[in-house]
Short mmCIF file of C-alpha atoms and ligand atoms in Angstrom, two decimals:
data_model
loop_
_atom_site.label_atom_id
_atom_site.label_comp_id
_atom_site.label_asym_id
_atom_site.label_seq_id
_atom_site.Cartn_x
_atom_site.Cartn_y
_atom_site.Cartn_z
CA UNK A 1 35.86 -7.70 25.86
CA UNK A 2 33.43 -9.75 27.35
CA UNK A 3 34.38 -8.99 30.85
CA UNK A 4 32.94 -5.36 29.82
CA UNK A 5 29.49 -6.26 29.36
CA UNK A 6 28.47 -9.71 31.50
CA UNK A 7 29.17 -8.99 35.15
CA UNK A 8 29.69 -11.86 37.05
CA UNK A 9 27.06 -11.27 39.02
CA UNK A 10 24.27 -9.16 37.19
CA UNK A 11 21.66 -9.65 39.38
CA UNK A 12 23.28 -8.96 43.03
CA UNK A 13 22.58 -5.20 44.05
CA UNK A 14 25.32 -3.29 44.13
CA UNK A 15 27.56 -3.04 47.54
CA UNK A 16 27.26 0.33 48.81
CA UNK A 17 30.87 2.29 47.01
CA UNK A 18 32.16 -0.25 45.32
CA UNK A 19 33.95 0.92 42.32
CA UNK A 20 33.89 -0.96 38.95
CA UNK A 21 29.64 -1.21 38.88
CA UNK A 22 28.32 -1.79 35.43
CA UNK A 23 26.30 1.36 34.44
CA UNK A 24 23.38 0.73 31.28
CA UNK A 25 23.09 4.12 29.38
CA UNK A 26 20.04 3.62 27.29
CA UNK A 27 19.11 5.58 24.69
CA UNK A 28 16.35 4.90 21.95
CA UNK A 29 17.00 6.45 18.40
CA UNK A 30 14.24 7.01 15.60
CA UNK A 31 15.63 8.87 13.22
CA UNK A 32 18.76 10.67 14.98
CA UNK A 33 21.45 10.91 12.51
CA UNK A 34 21.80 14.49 13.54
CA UNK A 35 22.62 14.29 17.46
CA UNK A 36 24.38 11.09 17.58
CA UNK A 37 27.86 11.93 17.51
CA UNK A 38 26.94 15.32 19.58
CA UNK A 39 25.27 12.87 22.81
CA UNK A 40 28.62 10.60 22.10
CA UNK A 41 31.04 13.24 22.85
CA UNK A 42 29.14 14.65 25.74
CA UNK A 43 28.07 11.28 27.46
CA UNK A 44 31.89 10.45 27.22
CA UNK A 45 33.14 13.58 28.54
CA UNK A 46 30.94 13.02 31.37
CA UNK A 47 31.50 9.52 32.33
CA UNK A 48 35.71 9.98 32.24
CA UNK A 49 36.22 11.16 35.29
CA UNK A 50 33.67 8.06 36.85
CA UNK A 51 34.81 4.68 38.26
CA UNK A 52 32.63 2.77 36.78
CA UNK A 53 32.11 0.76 33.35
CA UNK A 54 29.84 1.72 30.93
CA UNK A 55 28.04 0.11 28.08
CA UNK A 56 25.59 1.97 25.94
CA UNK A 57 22.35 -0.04 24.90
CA UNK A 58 21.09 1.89 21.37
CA UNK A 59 18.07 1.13 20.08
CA UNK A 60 17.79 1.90 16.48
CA UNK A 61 14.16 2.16 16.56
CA UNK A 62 13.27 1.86 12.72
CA UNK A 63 14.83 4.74 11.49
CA UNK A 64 14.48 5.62 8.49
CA UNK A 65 18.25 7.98 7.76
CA UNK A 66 21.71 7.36 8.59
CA UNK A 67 20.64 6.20 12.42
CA UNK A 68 21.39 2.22 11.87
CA UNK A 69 24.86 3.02 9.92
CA UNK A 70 26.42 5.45 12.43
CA UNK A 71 25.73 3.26 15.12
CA UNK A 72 27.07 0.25 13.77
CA UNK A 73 29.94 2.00 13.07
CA UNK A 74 30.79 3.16 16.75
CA UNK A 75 29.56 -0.49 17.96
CA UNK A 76 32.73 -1.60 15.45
CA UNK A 77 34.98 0.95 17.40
CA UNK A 78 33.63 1.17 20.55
CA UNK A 79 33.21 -2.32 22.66
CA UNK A 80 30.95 -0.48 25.42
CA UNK A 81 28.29 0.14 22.55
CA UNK A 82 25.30 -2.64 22.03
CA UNK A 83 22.87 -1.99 18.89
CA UNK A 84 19.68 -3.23 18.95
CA UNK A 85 18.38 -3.20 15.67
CA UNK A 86 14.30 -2.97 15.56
CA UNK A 87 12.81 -4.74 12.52
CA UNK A 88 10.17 -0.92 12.45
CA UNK A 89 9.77 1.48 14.16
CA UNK A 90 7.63 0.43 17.31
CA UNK A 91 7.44 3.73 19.43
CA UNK A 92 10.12 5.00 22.30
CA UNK A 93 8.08 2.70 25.00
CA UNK A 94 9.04 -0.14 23.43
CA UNK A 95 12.56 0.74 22.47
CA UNK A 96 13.15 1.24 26.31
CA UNK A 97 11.69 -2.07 26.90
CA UNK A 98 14.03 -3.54 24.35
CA UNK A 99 16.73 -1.92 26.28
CA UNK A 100 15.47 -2.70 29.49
CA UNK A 101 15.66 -6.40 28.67
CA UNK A 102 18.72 -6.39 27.13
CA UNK A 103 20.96 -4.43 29.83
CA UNK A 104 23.38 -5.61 31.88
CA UNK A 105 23.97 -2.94 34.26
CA UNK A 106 24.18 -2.87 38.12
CA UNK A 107 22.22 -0.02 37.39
CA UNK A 108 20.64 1.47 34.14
CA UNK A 109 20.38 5.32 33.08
CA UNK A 110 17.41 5.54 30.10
CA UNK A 111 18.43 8.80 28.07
CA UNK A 112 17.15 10.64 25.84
CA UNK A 113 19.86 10.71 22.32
CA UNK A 114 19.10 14.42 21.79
CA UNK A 115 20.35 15.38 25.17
CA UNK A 116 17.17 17.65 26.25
CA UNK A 117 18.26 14.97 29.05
CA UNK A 118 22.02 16.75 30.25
CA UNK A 119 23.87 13.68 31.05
CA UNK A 120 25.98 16.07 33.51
CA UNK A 121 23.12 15.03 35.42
CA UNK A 122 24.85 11.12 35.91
CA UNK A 123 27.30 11.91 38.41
CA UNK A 124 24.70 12.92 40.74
CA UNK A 125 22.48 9.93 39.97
CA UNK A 126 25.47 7.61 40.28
CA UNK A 127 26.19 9.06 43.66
CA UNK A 128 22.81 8.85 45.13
CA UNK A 129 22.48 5.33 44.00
CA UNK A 130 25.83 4.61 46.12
CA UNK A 131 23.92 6.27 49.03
CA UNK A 132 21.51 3.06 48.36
CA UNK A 133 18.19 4.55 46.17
CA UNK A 134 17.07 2.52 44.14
CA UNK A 135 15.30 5.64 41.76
CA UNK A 136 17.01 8.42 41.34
CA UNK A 137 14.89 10.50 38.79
CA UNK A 138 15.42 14.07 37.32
CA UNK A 139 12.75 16.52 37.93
CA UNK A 140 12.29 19.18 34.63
CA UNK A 141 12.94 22.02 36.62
CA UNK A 142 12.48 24.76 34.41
CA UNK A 143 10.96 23.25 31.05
CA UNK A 144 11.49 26.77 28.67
CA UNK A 145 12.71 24.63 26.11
CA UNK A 146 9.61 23.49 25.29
CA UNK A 147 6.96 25.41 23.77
CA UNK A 148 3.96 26.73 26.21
CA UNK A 149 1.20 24.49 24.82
CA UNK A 150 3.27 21.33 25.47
CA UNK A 151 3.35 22.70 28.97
CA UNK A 152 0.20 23.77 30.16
CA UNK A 153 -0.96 20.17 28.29
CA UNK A 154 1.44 17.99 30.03
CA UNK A 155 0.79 19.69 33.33
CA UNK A 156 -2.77 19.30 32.85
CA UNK A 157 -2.17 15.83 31.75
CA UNK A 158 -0.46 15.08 34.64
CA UNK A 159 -2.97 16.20 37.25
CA UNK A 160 -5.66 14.25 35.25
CA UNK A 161 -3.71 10.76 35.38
CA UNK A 162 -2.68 11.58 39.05
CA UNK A 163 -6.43 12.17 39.93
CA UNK A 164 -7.81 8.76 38.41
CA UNK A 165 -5.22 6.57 39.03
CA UNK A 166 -4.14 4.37 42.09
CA UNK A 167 -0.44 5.17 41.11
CA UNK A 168 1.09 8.32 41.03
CA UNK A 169 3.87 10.23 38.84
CA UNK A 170 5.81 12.34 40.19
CA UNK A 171 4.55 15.66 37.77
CA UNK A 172 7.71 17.20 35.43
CA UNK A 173 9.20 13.91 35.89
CA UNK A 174 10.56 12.04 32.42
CA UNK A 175 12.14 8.74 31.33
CA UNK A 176 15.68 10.55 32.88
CA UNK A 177 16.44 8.52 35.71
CA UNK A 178 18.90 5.93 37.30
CA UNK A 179 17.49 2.51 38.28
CA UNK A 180 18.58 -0.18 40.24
CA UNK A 181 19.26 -3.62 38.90
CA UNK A 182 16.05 -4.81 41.29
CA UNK A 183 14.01 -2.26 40.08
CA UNK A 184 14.79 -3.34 36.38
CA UNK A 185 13.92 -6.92 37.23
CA UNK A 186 10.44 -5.85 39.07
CA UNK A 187 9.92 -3.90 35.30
CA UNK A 188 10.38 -6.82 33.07
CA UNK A 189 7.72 -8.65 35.69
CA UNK A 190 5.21 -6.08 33.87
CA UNK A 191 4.23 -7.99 30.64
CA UNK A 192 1.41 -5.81 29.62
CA UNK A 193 1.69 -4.84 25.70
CA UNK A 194 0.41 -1.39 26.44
CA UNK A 195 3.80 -0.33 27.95
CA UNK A 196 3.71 3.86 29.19
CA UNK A 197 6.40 3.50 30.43
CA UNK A 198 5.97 6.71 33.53
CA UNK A 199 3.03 4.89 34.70
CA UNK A 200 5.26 1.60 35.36
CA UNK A 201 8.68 3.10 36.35
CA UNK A 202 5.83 4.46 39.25
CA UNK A 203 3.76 1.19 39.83
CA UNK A 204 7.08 -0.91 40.37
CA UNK A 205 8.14 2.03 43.20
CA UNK A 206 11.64 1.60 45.11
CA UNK A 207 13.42 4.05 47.29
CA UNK A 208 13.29 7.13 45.21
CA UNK A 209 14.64 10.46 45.02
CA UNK A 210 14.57 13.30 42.55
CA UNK A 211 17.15 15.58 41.44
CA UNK A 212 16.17 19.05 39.68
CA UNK A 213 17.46 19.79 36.04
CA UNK A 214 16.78 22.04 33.35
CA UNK A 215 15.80 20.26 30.21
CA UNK A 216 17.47 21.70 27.63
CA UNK A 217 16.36 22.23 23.72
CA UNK A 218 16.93 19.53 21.54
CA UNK A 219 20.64 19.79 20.35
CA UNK A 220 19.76 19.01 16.36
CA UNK A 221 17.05 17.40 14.19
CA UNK A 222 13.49 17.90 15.59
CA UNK A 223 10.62 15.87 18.27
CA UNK A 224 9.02 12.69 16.80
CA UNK A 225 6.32 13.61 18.73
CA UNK A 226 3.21 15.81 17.30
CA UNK A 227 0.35 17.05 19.22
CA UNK A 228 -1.99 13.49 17.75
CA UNK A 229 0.89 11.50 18.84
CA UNK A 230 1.13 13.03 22.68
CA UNK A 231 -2.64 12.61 23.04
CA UNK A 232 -2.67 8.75 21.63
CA UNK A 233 -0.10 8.57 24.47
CA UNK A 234 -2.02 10.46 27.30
CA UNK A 235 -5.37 8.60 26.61
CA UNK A 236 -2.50 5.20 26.62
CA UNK A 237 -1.24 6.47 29.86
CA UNK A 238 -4.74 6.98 31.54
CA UNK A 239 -6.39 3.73 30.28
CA UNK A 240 -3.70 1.34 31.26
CA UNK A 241 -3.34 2.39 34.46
CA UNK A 242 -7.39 3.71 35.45
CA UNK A 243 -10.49 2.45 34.91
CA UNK A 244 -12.15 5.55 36.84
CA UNK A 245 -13.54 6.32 33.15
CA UNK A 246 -14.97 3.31 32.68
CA UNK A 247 -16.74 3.46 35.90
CA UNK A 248 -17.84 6.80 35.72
CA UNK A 249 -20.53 6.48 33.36
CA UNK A 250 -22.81 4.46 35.77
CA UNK A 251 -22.92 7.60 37.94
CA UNK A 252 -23.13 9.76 35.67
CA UNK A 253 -26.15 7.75 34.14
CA UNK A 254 -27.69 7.34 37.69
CA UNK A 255 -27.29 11.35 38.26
CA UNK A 256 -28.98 11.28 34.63
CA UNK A 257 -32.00 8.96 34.88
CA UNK A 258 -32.54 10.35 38.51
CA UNK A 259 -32.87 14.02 36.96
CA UNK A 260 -35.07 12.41 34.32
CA UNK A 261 -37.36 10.88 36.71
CA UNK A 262 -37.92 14.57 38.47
CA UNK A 263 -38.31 16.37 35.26
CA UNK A 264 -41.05 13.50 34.13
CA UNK A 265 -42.48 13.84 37.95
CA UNK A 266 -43.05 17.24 36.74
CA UNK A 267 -44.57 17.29 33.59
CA UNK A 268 -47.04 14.75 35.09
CA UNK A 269 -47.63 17.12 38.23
CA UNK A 270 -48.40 19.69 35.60
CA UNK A 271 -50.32 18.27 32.58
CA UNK A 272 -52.82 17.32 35.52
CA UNK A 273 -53.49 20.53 37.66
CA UNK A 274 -53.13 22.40 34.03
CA UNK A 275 -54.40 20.04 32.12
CA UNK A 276 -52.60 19.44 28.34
CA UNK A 277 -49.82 21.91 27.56
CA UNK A 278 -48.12 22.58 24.10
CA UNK A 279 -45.79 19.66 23.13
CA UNK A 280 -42.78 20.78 24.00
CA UNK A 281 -39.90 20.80 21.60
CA UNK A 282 -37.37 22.21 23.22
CA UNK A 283 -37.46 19.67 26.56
CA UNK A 284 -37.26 17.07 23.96
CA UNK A 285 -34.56 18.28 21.79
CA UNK A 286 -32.47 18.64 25.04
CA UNK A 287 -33.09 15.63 26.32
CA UNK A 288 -32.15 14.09 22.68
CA UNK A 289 -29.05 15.65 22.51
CA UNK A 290 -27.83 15.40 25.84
CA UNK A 291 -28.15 11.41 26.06
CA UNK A 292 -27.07 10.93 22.78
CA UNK A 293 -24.13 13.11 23.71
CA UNK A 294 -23.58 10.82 26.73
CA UNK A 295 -24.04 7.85 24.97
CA UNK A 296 -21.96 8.17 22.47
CA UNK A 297 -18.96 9.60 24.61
CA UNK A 298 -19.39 6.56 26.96
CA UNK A 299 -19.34 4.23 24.02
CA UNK A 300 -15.76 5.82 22.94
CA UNK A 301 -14.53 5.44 26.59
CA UNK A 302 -15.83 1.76 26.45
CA UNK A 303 -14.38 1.26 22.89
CA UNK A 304 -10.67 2.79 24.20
CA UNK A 305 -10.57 -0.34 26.64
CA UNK A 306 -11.85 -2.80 24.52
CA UNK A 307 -9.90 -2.05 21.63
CA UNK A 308 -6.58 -2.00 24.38
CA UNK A 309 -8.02 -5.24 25.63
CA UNK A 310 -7.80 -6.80 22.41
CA UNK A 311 -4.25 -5.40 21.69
CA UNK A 312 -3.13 -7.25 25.35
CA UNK A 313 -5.15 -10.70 23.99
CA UNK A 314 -3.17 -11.37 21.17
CA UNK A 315 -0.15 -11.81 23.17
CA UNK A 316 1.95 -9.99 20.41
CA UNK A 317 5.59 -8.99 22.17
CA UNK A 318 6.02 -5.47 22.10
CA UNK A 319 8.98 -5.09 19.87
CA UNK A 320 10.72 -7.45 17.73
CA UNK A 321 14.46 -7.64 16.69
CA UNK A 322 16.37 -8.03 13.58
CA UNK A 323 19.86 -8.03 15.25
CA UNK A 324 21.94 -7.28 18.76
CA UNK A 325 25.43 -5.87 17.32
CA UNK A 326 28.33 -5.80 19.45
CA UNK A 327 28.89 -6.44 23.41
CA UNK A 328 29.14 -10.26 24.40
CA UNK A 329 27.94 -13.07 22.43
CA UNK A 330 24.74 -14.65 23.10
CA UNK A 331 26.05 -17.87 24.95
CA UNK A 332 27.79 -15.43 27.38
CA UNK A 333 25.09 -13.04 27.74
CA UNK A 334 22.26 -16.14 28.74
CA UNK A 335 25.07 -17.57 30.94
CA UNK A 336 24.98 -14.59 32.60
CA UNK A 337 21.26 -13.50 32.52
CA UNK A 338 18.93 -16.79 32.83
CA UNK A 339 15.68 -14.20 31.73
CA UNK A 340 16.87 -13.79 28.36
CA UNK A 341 13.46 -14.85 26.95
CA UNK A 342 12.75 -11.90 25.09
CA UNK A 343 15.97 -11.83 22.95
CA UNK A 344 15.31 -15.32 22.19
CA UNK A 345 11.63 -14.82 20.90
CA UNK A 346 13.00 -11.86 18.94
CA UNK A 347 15.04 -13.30 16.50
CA UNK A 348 18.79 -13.96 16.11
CA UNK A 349 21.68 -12.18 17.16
CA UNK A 350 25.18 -10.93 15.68
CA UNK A 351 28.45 -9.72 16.70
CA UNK A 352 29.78 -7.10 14.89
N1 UDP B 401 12.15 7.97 19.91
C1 UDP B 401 12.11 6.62 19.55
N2 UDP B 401 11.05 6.16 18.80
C2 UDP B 401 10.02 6.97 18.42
C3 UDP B 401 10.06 8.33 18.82
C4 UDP B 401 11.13 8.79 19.56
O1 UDP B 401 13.01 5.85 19.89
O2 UDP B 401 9.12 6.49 17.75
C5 UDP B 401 13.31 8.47 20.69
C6 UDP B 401 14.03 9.64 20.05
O3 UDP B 401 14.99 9.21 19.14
C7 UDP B 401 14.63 10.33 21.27
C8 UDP B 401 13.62 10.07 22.36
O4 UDP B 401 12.83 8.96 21.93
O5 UDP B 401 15.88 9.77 21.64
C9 UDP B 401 12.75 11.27 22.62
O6 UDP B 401 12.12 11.67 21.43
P1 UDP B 401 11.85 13.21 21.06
O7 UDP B 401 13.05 14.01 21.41
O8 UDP B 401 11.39 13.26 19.66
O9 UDP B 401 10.64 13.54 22.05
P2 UDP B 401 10.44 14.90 22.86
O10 UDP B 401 11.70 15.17 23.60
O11 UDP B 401 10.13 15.94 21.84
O12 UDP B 401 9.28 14.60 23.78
MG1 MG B 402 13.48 15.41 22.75
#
């Protein structure tokens, strides 16, 4: 069994065609009782026809239904399936770390469980990787599954985060992708807390391609992810990766005070050729509001980075783990991966 899950050599990229590469699938679950057999079935009619070995890294990501029992059931049956059992739920940024770090793979496939991600997709990615990419992502080509203000928000998200930061993302692009064993090790370089996960798939970079998809409507049970939830995660995205908002308030303060000083200039120019007018409410009720407007919203930006840069002081890991089911046993797994750091700081392991 163990010969499944611990290639001999982990680490070495991949020689162009060789058959028998260990493939990653990794797919965080919150809640998924619903789709799990469904993305089963379909990843495994998928990867039959493939030369290549498979293990599937699931991260049971605090859920609160039948999630945790269903896997560790197919983990019992299935020797290509690793659970990762999350002591709460800590987000889908840090399950894929968690899965990150534990994988094996020559190459790992991050998937979404309720296959809006069609894993018809991996033959393609599998192929292209043999071609030597070290990225192959899937764009969204058409996104009709989801709703029209998810769109138009993402989109505009998108061009935002492109505009202020140094890195870009690729826009309609997702967590969908192949990456190369290299590329996974550059990842787990990344130790920031704050992990959005699109903004460091991009900073790490590689040889990348895209390949064009149509996400597809969630196959049962429904998105974990509300409207407060996506923009906690775009204002995460921006800040960890910008600090264009940070800096923007100086000139906006300069372009400010320098108005200021005209308007004064002004009123001085005046109250001496015209001598003293009526106090003037309105210029001062403006003025009021405005700064205190500006204040206030520069504050907040200032506050969003403080508050993040306490969160990366404390030095907390980003996910902690009750147990690893199934797949090799720990001695074999460290033998085989000296960076095992994170599964030892998390807590202990079992074998189903
Ligand atoms: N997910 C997770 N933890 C969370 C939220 C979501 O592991 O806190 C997983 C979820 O089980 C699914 C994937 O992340 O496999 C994508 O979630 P979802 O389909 O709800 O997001 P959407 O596709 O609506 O953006
Ligand atoms: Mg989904």
């Amino acid at each position: 069994m163990s010969d499944l899950h611990v290639p001999d050599d982990a680490t070495a990229a991949p020689a162009s065609g060789r058959s028998g590469e260990l493939i990653s699938i990794l797919a965080p679950m919150y809640n998924e009782e619903q789709v799990i057999d469904l993305f089963f079935d379909r990843v495994d009619k998928v990867l039959q026809g493939l030369d290549v070995r498979i293990e599937f890294i699931c991260v049971n990501d605090g859920s609160r239904d039948r999630t945790l029992e269903m896997l560790l059931d197919r983990a019992a049956r299935d020797p290509r399936v690793i659970v990762v059992n999350f002591t709460r739920n800590f987000g889908k940024e840090a399950a894929m770390t968690a899965a990150l770090d534990q994988a094996n793979g020559h190459a790992v496939i991050p998937i979404d469980a309720d296959l809006q991600d069609p894993p018809e997709l991996i033959p393609q990615f599998i192929a292209k990787w043999r071609e030597g990419y070290d990225v192959v992502y899937g764009i969204r080509g058409e996104r009709n599954a989801d709703t029209l203000g998810k769109r138009t928000t993402a989109g505009a998200f998108y061009e935002l985060f492109n505009k202020l930061s140094d890195v870009k993302i690729p826009p309609n692009v997702g967590d969908y992708r192949l990456m190369d064993r290299k590329v996974v090790e550059n990842i787990k370089l990344l130790h920031e807390r704050n992990r959005f996960m699109k903004g460091i798939f991009a900073w790490v970079g590689g040889r990348s391609i895209g390949i064009p998809f149509v996400r597809e409507a969630r196959a049962a049970g429904s998105t974990k992810w509300n409207y407060w939830r996506l923009w906690n995660f775009a204002i995460e995205g921006i800040t960890s990766f910008s600090a264009t908002p940070l800096k923007v308030w100086s000139y906006l303060g300069l372009g400010v005070a320098v108005l200021g000083c005209a308007y004064a200039a002004f009123l001085i120019f005046r109250t001496v050729v015209g001598g003293v007018d009526v106090p003037g409410y309105a210029s001062l009720m403006v003025a009021v509001l405005v700064l205190g407007g500006l204040q206030l919203l520069s504050l907040g930006f200032i506050g969003e980075y403080i508050g993040r840069l306490y969160m990366e002081t404390k030095q907390r890991p980003a996910y902690l783990i009750s147990e690893v089911v199934g797949g090799a046993s720990l001695a074999e797994l460290e033998q085989a991966r000296p960076s095992a750091t994170a599964a030892k700081a998390s807590g202990p392991r079992g074998r189903a």
